[in-house]
XYZ file of C-alpha atoms in Angstrom:
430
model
C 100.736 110.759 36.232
C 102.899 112.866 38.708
C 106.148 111.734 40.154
C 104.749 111.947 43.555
C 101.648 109.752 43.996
C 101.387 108.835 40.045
C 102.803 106.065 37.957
C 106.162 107.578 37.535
C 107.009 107.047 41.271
C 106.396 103.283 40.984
C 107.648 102.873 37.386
C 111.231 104.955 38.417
C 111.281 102.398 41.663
C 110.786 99.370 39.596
C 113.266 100.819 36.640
C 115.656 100.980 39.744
C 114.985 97.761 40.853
C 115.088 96.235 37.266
C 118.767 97.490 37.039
C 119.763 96.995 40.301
C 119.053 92.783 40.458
C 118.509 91.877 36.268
C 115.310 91.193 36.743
C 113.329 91.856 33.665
C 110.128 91.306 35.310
C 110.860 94.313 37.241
C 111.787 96.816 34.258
C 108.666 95.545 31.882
C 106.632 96.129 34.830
C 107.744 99.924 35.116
C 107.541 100.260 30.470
C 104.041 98.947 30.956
C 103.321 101.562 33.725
C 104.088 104.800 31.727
C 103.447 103.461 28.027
C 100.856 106.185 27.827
C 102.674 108.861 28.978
C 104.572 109.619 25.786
C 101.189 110.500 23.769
C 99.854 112.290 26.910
C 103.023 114.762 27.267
C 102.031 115.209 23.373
C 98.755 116.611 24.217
C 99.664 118.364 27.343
C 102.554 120.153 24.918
C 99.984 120.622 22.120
C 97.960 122.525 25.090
C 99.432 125.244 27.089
C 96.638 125.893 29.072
C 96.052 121.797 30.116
C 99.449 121.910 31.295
C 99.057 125.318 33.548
C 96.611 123.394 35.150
C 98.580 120.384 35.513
C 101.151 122.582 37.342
C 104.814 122.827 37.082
C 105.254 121.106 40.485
C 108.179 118.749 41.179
C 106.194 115.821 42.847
C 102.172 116.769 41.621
C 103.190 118.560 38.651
C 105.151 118.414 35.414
C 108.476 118.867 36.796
C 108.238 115.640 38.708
C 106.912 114.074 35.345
C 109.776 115.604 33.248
C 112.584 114.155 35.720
C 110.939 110.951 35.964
C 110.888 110.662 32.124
C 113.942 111.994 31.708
C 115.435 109.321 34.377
C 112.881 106.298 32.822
C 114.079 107.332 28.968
C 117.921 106.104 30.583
C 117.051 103.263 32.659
C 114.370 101.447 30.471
C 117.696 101.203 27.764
C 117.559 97.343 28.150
C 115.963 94.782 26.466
C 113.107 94.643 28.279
C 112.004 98.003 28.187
C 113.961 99.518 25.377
C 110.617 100.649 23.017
C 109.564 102.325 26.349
C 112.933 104.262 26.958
C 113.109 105.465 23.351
C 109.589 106.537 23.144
C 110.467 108.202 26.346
C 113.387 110.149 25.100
C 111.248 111.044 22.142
C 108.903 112.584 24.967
C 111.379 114.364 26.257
C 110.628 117.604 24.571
C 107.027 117.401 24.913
C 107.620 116.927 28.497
C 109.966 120.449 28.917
C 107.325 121.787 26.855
C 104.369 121.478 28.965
C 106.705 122.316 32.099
C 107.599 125.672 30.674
C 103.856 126.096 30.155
C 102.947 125.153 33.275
C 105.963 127.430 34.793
C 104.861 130.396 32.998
C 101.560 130.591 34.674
C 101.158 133.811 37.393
C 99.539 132.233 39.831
C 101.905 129.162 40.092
C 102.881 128.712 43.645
C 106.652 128.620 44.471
C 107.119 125.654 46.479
C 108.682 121.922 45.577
C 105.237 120.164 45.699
C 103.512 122.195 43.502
C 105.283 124.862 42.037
C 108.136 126.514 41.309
C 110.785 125.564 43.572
C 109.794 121.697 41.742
C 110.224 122.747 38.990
C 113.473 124.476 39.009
C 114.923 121.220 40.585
C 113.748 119.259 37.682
C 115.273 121.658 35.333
C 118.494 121.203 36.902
C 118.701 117.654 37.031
C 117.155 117.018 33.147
C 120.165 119.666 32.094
C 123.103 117.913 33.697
C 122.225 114.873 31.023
C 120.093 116.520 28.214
C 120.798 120.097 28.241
C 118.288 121.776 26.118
C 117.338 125.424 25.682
C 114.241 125.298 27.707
C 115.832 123.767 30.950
C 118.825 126.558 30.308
C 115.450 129.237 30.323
C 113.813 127.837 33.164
C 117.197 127.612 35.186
C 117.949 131.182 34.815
C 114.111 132.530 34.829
C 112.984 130.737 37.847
C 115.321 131.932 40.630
C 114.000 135.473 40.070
C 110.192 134.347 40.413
C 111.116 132.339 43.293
C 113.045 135.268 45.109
C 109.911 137.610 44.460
C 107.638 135.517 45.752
C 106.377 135.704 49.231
C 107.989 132.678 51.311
C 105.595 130.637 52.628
C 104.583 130.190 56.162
C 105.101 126.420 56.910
C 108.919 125.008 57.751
C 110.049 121.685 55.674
C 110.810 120.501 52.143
C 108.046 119.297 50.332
C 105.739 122.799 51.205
C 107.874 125.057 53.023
C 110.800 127.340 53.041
C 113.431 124.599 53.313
C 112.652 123.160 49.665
C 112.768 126.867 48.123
C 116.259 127.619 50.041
C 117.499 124.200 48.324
C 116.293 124.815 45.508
C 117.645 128.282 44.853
C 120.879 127.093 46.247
C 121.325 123.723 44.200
C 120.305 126.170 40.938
C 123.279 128.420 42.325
C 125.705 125.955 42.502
C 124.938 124.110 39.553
C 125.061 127.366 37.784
C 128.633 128.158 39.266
C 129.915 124.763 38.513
C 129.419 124.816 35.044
C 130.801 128.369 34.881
C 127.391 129.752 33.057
C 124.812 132.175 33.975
C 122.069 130.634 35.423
C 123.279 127.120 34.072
C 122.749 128.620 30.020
C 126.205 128.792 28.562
C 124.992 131.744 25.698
C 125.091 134.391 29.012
C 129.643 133.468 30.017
C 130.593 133.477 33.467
C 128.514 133.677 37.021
C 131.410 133.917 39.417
C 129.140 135.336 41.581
C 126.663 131.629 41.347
C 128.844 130.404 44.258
C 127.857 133.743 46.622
C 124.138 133.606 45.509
C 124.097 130.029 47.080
C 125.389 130.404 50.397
C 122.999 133.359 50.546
C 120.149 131.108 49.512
C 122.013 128.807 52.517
C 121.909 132.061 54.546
C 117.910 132.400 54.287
C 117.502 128.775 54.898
C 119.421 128.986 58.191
C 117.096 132.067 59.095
C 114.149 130.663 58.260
C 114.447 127.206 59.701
C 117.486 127.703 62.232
C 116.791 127.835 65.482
C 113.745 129.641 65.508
C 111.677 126.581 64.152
C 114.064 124.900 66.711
C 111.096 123.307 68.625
C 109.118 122.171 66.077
C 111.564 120.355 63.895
C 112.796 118.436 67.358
C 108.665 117.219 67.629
C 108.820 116.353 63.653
C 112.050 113.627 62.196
C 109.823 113.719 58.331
C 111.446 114.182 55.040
C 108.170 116.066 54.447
C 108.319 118.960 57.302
C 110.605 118.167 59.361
C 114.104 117.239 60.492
C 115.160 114.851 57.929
C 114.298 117.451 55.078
C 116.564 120.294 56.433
C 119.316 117.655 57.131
C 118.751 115.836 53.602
C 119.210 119.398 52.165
C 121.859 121.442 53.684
C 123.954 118.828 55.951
C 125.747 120.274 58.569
C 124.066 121.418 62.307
C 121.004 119.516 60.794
C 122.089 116.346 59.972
C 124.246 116.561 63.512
C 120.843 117.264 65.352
C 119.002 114.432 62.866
C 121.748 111.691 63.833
C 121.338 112.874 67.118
C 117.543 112.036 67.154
C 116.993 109.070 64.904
C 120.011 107.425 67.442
C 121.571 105.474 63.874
C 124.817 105.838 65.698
C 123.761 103.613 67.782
C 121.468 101.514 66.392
C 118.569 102.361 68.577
C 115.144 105.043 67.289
C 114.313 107.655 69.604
C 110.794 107.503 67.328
C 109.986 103.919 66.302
C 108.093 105.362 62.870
C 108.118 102.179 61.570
C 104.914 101.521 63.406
C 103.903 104.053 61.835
C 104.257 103.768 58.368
C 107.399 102.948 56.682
C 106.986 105.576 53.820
C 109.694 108.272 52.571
C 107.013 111.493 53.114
C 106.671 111.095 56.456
C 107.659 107.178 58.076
C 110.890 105.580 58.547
C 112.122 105.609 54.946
C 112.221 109.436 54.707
C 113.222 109.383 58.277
C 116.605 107.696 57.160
C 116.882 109.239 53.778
C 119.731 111.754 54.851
C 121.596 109.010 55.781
C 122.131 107.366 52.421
C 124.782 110.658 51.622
C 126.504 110.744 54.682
C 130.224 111.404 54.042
C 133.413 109.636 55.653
C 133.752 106.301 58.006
C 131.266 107.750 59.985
C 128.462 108.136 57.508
C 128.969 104.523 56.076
C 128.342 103.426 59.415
C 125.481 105.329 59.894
C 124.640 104.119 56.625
C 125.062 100.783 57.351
C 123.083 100.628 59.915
C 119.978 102.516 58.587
C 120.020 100.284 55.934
C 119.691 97.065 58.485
C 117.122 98.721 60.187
C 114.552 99.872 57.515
C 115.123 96.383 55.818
C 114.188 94.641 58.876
C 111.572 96.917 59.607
C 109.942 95.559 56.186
C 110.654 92.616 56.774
C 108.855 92.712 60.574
C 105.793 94.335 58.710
C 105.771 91.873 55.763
C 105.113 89.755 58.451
C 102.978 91.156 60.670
C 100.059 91.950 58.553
C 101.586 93.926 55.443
C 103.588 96.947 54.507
C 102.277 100.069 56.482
C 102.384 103.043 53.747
C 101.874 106.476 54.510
C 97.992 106.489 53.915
C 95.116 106.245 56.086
C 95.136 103.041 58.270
C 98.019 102.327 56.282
C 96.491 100.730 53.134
C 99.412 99.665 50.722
C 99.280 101.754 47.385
C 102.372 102.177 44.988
C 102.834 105.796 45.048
C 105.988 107.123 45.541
C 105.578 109.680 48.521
C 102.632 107.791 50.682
C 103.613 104.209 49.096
C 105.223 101.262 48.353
C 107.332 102.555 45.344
C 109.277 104.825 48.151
C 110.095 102.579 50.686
C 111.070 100.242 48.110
C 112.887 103.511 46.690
C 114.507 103.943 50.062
C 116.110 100.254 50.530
C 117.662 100.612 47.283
C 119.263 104.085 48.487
C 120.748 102.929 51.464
C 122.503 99.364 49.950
C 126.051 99.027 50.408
C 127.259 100.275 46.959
C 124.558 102.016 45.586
C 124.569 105.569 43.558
C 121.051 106.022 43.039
C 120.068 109.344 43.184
C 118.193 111.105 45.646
C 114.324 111.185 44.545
C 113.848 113.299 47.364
C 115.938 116.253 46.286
C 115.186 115.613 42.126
C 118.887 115.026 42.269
C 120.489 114.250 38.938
C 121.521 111.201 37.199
C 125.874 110.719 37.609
C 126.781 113.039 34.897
C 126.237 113.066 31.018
C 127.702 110.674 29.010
C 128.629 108.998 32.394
C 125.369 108.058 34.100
C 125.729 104.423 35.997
C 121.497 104.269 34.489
C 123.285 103.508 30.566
C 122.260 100.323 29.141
C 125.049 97.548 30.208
C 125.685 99.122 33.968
C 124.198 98.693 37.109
C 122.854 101.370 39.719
C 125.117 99.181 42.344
C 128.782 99.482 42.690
C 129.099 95.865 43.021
C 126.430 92.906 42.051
C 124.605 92.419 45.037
C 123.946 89.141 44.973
C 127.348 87.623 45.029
C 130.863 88.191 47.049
C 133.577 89.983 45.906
C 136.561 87.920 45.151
C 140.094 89.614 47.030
C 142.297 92.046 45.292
C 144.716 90.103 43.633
C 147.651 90.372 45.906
C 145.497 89.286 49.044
C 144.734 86.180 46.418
C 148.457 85.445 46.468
C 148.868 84.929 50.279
C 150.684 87.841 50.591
C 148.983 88.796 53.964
C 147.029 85.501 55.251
C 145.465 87.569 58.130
C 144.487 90.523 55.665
C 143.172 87.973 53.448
C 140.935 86.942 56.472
C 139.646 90.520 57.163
C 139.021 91.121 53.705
C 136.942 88.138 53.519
C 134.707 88.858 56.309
C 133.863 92.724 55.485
C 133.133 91.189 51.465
C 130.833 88.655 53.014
C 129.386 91.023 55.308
C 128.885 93.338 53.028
C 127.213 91.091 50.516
C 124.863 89.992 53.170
C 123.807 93.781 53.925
C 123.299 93.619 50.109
C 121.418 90.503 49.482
C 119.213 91.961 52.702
C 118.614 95.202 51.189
C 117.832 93.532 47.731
C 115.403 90.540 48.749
C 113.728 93.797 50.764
C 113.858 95.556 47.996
C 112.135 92.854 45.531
C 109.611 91.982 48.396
C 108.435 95.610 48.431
C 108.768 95.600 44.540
C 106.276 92.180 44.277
C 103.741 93.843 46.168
C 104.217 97.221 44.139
C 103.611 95.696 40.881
C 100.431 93.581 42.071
C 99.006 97.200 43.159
C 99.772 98.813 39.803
C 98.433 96.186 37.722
C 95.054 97.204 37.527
C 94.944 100.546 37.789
C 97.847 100.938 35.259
C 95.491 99.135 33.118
C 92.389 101.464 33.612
C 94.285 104.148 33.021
C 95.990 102.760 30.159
C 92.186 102.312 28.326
C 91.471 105.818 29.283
C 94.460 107.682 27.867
C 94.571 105.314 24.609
């Protein structure tokens, strides 16, 4: 069920990939893969004490499970999977029900993967589209149980002090932007949200700064290591994770690929930063981190199979360990796309302005076809400009035809290794 190595990870992927290319096959895939999570968020609401157990975690837990539905409830607005996303955003409620069950409990850890820090960032993203009192409660409770508790011992995202600093600081800022306390517009103005942030920044560069220094040079992963801190908070990190994955210039000082090409820990997470990269600069770097993690699938397709992150690198869909991420991570770094980050539980565009509503796509452009020129390049005002503008279109629709047929490759496989399991537990749930 969880967002992390359940059938919301593959079912958000395919939803994704549904939108992204039109291909229906795609978005029925991912309705069919969470039709029974609607009546199982009912029970798990129904039960306080199921969902404590659950865990309010944002990639094991329910706050992974309440942004994925959240997410699925706007994307599956087509005709192919439009019974699924209104029974989703039906679910909704159940879903921020069980989470704030799940949050309440006292022994619920504080970090992204399981616990607190999860579900705080799930909060935040379900509010920027479907504010509702209980993601306004948890935004403004959670901060203060995550301050109090002790910070764990490990560096990184997923388990360690780098996920809690982001977490409390994204809450911050999110807080401060919409001029509320603690995101929950009944408490007036936090002009102090903005401070509380770059002190959450503050204890993030203390905890993982340079004295972790040595170990996140040994470690690139999204998981616990580089590309987490840099995927976070920018700045010195993302400098020192250029520096190491070498995207400037093409070349990997750590050919993960071998490895496994998964977001937790292979190339996909590896190159996740990437994908928000600001300026000429980052769309380079972009550029060419999307050529190389679409070639590196398509080396592996051919080479045997799709290494995921899993033990002699069986493929399974999961999102983490599996196929749903990398196929997750092509789709991020496409010329054109505004995907969110999965990664960071980032938000959908904005309410009432989300590129996931029924009729747009997740792409700035189609990526199957060229561009046509502006019109006054169509005139012949500039023949040479014309030229230029030609080439960049059709290289740019090539990077995006790459990325996609990757993509839908990764997305094939994906649904072949949901199929039966999405069955069985289909027939156990109903």
């Amino acid at each position: 069920m969880g967002l992390g190595d359940g059938y919301c990870g593959p079912a958000l992927f395919l939803a994704e990939l549904g939108r992204a290319t039109g291909e229906s096959r795609f978005t029925r895939a991912a309705a069919e893969a969470v039709r029974p999570l609607p009546r199982m968020l009912r029970l798990l609401a129904a039960h306080p004490e199921l969902a404590a157990a659950v865990g309010p975690g944002g990639f094991s837990g329910l706050g992974g499970v309440a942004y994925a539905t959240a997410r699925l409830a706007r994307l599956l607005d087509t005709d192919a999977g439009s019974q699924a996303g209104d029974g989703l955003a039906a679910a909704l409620p159940d879903a921020l029900t069980a989470l704030a069950a799940a949050a309440a409990a006292p022994d619920a850890a504080p970090d992204v993967a399981d616990g607190l820090a999860g579900a705080l960032l799930a909060a935040r993203a379900v509010h920027a589209t479907a504010p509702h009192p209980l993601t306004a409660a948890l935004l403004r409770d959670l901060p203060r149980r995550i301050a109090a508790a002790p910070a764990p011992s490990a560096p990184g995202f997923l388990h360690g002090r780098t996920g809690l600093a982001y977490a409390l600081a994204a809450a911050a800022h999110a807080a401060a932007a919409s001029g509320a306390r603690a995101a929950d517009p009944g408490r007036g103005a936090d002009p102090g949200g903005e401070a509380r942030a770059d002190a959450a920044a503050a204890e993030h560069a203390r905890a993982d700064g340079p004295a972790d220094a040595p170990a996140a040079a040994g470690d690139l992963s999204w998981c616990s290591g580089l590309a987490g801190a840099a995927a976070a908070f920018g700045g010195a990190a993302s400098e020192r994770h250029l520096a190491a994955v070498g995207a400037a210039g093409g070349a990997s000082a750590h050919d993960l690929w071998l490895r496994d090409l998964s977001l937790c820990h292979g190339e996909s997470g590896v190159l996740e930063p990437l994908a928000a990269l600001p300026g000429p600069a980052g769309a380079e770097a972009r550029r060419r981190a999307g050529e190389r993690l679409a070639a590196a699938v398509a080396r592996a397709a051919a080479h045997g199979g799709i290494r995921c992150g899993t033990p002699l690198g069986v493929p399974i869909p999961g999102l983490l360990t599996g196929l749903a991420g990398i196929g997750y991570g092509l789709l991020r770094l496409a010329p054109g796309a505004t995907i969110p980050s999965v990664l960071l539980l980032e938000p959908s565009a904005g309410r009432g302005t989300s590129n996931d509503r029924k009729g747009t796509n997740s792409m700035d452009n189609d990526l199957t076809t060229i561009e046509p020129p502006a019109a006054e390049e169509a005139a012949g005002v500039d023949p040479a400009r014309d030229a230029a503008a030609d080439r960049a279109a059709a290289s740019r629709a090539a990077r995006r035809r790459a990325a996609i047929l990757a993509g839908m490759t990764v997305g094939a496989v994906a649904v072949v290794a949901l199929g039966d399991g999405a069955t069985t537990v289909s027939s156990i749930i109903l």
